[in-house]
Amino acid sequence: KNHPFWKQDNIRLWPHVAAETNPDTAAKQIANAIKCIDNNIVPPNTVDRTLGY
């Protein structure tokens, strides 16, 4: 919290949260990712680190 933005009254800092996580949906996505990995398939929505993310 040493960044100057924290001291500005006209700047609001918020965490990056697009939406709440639905536990059922998350469990299905995790199970699908595990199945993909077990079958040597890249899971959906995998970040390609070579792109610099």
PDB file of C-alpha atoms in Angstrom:
ATOM      1  CA  LYS A   1       0.000   0.000   0.000  1.00  0.00           C
ATOM      2  CA  ASN A   2       2.915   2.326  -0.630  1.00  0.00           C
ATOM      3  CA  HIS A   3       1.711   3.302  -4.096  1.00  0.00           C
ATOM      4  CA  PRO A   4       0.589   6.958  -4.446  1.00  0.00           C
ATOM      5  CA  PHE A   5      -2.879   5.853  -5.669  1.00  0.00           C
ATOM      6  CA  TRP A   6      -3.726   4.750  -2.117  1.00  0.00           C
ATOM      7  CA  LYS A   7      -3.408   8.351  -0.935  1.00  0.00           C
ATOM      8  CA  GLN A   8      -5.645   9.882  -3.630  1.00  0.00           C
ATOM      9  CA  ASP A   9      -9.206  10.791  -2.608  1.00  0.00           C
ATOM     10  CA  ASN A  10     -10.409  10.757  -6.227  1.00  0.00           C
ATOM     11  CA  ILE A  11      -9.189   7.221  -7.023  1.00  0.00           C
ATOM     12  CA  ARG A  12     -11.024   4.099  -5.881  1.00  0.00           C
ATOM     13  CA  LEU A  13      -9.075   0.838  -5.810  1.00  0.00           C
ATOM     14  CA  TRP A  14     -11.068  -2.375  -6.052  1.00  0.00           C
ATOM     15  CA  PRO A  15     -10.028  -6.021  -6.366  1.00  0.00           C
ATOM     16  CA  HIS A  16     -10.494  -7.645  -9.766  1.00  0.00           C
ATOM     17  CA  VAL A  17     -13.652  -9.687  -9.300  1.00  0.00           C
ATOM     18  CA  ALA A  18     -15.790 -10.273 -12.373  1.00  0.00           C
ATOM     19  CA  ALA A  19     -18.419 -12.363 -10.581  1.00  0.00           C
ATOM     20  CA  GLU A  20     -19.010 -14.661  -7.640  1.00  0.00           C
ATOM     21  CA  THR A  21     -17.954 -18.262  -8.177  1.00  0.00           C
ATOM     22  CA  ASN A  22     -20.741 -20.823  -8.309  1.00  0.00           C
ATOM     23  CA  PRO A  23     -19.398 -23.917  -6.480  1.00  0.00           C
ATOM     24  CA  ASP A  24     -21.295 -26.388  -8.708  1.00  0.00           C
ATOM     25  CA  THR A  25     -20.042 -24.772 -11.900  1.00  0.00           C
ATOM     26  CA  ALA A  26     -16.492 -24.549 -10.561  1.00  0.00           C
ATOM     27  CA  ALA A  27     -16.541 -28.231  -9.553  1.00  0.00           C
ATOM     28  CA  LYS A  28     -17.665 -29.242 -13.054  1.00  0.00           C
ATOM     29  CA  GLN A  29     -14.917 -27.140 -14.650  1.00  0.00           C
ATOM     30  CA  ILE A  30     -12.276 -28.638 -12.356  1.00  0.00           C
ATOM     31  CA  ALA A  31     -13.502 -32.181 -13.036  1.00  0.00           C
ATOM     32  CA  ASN A  32     -13.396 -31.493 -16.781  1.00  0.00           C
ATOM     33  CA  ALA A  33      -9.859 -30.099 -16.519  1.00  0.00           C
ATOM     34  CA  ILE A  34      -8.726 -33.212 -14.628  1.00  0.00           C
ATOM     35  CA  LYS A  35     -10.267 -35.466 -17.296  1.00  0.00           C
ATOM     36  CA  CYS A  36      -8.488 -33.473 -20.011  1.00  0.00           C
ATOM     37  CA  ILE A  37      -5.141 -33.719 -18.240  1.00  0.00           C
ATOM     38  CA  ASP A  38      -5.619 -37.461 -17.665  1.00  0.00           C
ATOM     39  CA  ASN A  39      -6.169 -37.837 -21.428  1.00  0.00           C
ATOM     40  CA  ASN A  40      -3.211 -35.601 -22.409  1.00  0.00           C
ATOM     41  CA  ILE A  41      -5.547 -32.873 -23.658  1.00  0.00           C
ATOM     42  CA  VAL A  42      -4.979 -29.207 -22.844  1.00  0.00           C
ATOM     43  CA  PRO A  43      -7.895 -28.085 -20.641  1.00  0.00           C
ATOM     44  CA  PRO A  44     -10.151 -25.284 -21.887  1.00  0.00           C
ATOM     45  CA  ASN A  45      -9.204 -21.724 -20.912  1.00  0.00           C
ATOM     46  CA  THR A  46      -5.566 -22.646 -20.304  1.00  0.00           C
ATOM     47  CA  VAL A  47      -3.321 -19.569 -20.277  1.00  0.00           C
ATOM     48  CA  ASP A  48      -0.431 -19.713 -22.731  1.00  0.00           C
ATOM     49  CA  ARG A  49       2.453 -18.324 -20.674  1.00  0.00           C
ATOM     50  CA  THR A  50       4.600 -17.901 -23.789  1.00  0.00           C
ATOM     51  CA  LEU A  51       2.300 -15.008 -24.740  1.00  0.00           C
ATOM     52  CA  GLY A  52       3.526 -13.020 -21.733  1.00  0.00           C
ATOM     53  CA  TYR A  53       0.535 -13.209 -19.413  1.00  0.00           C
TER      54      TYR A  53
END
